[in-house]
Coordinates of C-alpha atoms in Angstrom, one line a residue:
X43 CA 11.1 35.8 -3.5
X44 CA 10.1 33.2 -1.4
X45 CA 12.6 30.0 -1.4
X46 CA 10.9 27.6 1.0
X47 CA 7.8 27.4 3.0
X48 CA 8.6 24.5 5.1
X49 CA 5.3 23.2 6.6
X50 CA 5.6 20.7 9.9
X51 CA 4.1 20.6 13.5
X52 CA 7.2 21.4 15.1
X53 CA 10.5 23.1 13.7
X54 CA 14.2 22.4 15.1
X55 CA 17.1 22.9 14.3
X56 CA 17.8 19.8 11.9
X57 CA 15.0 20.6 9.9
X58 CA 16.4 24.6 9.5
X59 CA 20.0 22.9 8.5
X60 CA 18.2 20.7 6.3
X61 CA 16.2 23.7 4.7
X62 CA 19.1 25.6 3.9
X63 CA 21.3 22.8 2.4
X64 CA 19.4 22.5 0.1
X65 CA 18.8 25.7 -0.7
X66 CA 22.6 26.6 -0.1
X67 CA 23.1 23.8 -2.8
X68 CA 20.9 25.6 -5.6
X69 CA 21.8 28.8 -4.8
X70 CA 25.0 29.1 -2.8
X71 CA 25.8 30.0 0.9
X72 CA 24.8 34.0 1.9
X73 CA 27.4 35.1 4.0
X74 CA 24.6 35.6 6.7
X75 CA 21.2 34.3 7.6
X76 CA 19.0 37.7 9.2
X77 CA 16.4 35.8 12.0
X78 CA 14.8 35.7 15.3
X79 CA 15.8 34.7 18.1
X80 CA 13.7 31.6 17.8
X81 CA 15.0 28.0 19.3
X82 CA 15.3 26.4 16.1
X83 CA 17.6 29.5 15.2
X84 CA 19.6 29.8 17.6
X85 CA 20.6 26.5 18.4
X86 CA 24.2 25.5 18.2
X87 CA 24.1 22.8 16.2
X88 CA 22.4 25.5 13.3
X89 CA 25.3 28.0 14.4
X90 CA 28.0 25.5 14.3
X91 CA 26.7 24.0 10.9
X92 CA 26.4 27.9 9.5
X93 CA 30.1 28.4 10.5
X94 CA 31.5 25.3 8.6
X95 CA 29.5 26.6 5.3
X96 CA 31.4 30.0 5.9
X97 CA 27.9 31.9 6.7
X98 CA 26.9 33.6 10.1
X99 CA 23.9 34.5 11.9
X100 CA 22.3 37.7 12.7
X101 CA 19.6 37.8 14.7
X102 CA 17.0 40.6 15.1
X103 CA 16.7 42.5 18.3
X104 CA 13.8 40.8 20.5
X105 CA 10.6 42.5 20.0
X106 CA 12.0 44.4 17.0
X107 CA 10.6 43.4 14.1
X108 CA 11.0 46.5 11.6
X109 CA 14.8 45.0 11.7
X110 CA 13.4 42.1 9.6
X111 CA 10.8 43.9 7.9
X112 CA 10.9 42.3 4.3
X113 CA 10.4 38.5 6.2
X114 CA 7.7 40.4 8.5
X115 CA 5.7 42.0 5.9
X116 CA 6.0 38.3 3.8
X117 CA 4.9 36.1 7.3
X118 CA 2.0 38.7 7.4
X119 CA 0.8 37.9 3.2
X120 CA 1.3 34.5 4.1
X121 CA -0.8 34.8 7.0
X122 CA -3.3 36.6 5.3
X123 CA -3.4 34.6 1.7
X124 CA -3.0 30.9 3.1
X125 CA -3.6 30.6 6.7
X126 CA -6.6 32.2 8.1
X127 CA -8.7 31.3 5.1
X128 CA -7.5 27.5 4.7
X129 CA -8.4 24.8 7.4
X130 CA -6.0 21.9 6.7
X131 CA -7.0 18.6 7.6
X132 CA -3.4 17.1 7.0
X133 CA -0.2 17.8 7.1
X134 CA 0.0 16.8 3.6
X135 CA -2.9 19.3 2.5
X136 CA -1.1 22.1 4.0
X137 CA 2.4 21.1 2.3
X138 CA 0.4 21.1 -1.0
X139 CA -1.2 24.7 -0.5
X140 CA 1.6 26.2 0.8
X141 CA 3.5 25.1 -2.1
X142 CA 1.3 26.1 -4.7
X143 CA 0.8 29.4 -3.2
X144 CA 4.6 29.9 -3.0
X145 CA 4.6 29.0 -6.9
X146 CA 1.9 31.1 -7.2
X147 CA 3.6 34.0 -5.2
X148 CA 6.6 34.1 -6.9
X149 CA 5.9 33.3 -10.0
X150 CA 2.7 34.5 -11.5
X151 CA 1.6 37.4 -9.2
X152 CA 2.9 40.7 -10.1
X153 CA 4.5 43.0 -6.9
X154 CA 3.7 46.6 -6.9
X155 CA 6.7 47.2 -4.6
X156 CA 9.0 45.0 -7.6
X157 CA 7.4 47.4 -10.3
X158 CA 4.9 45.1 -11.2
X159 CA 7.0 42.0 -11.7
X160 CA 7.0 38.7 -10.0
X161 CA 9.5 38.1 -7.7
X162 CA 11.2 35.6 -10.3
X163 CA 11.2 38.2 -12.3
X164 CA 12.9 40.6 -10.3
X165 CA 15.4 38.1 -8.5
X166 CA 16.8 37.9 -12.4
X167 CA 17.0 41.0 -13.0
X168 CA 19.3 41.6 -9.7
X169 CA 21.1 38.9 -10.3
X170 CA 21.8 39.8 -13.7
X171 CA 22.9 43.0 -12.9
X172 CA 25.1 42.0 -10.3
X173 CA 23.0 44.0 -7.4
X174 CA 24.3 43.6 -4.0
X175 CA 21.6 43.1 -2.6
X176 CA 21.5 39.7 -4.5
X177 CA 24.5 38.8 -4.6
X178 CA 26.0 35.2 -3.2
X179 CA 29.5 34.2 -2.5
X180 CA 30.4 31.0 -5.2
X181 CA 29.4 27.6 -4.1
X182 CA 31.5 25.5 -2.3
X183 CA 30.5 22.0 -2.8
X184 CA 33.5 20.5 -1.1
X185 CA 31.7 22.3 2.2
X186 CA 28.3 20.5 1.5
X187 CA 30.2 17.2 1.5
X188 CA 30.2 16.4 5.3
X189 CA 26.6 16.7 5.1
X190 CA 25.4 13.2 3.8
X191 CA 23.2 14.6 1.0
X192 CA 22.0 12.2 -1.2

């Protein structure tokens, strides 16, 4: 399931804590984030801000990327659904597409590797069931506090 496609021309580490926050707010903190070793990763302020919302880092071996092959297989759909047959002329166009084609992704396209359900469909199933795989630690909102969400 894809929970963000966060579409700028250059990523740092504010815009990753702001990402998550949000998404730690509707879904609750994982006790680790799996990523490369990008800049915007592994910046301090991202590991610092991880830390005080009880979740970690782990990075991927450099050059490795059957370690994160779920996100790599994902990057390479993306890759091949959206960007190399859209030319965006905005920033705002490519916001818009990549948004509808996350909706569309999740939510209306059947996975053969998910037994032919959406990705909704599955994430419900596991979290229904309790899978591991799926399963967060309760929110804390007190956590989220020092973060000036409005």
């Amino acid at each position: 399931e894809s929970l963000c496609v966060h579409v700028a021309r250059h990523i740092k580490a504010r815009d990753v804590i702001d990402q998550l926050a949000a998404l730690f707010i509707e879904r609750g903190a994982p006790t680790y984030i799996r990523s490369d070793n990008g800049p915007e990763f592994i910046a301090e302020e991202l590991r610092a801000w991880l830390a005080s919302m009880g979740s970690s880092t782990l990075f991927i071996e450099p050059g490795s990327p059957w370690q994160n092959a779920f996100v790599e297989s994902f990057n390479g759909t993306l890759r091949d659904e959206l960007l190399d047959i859209e030319m965006f002329t905005s920033l705002a166009e490519a916001r818009y597409l990549a948004d509808a084609w996350r909706t569309e992704y999740n939510q209306f396209r059947p996975h053969s590797s998910l037994a032919y359900q959406t990705p909704a469909e599955f994430a419900a199933t596991c979290a229904a069931s309790g899978s591991a795989s799926l399963r967060l630690r309760p929110r804390r909102s007190q956590a989220l506090q020092p973060l000036g969400l409005a």
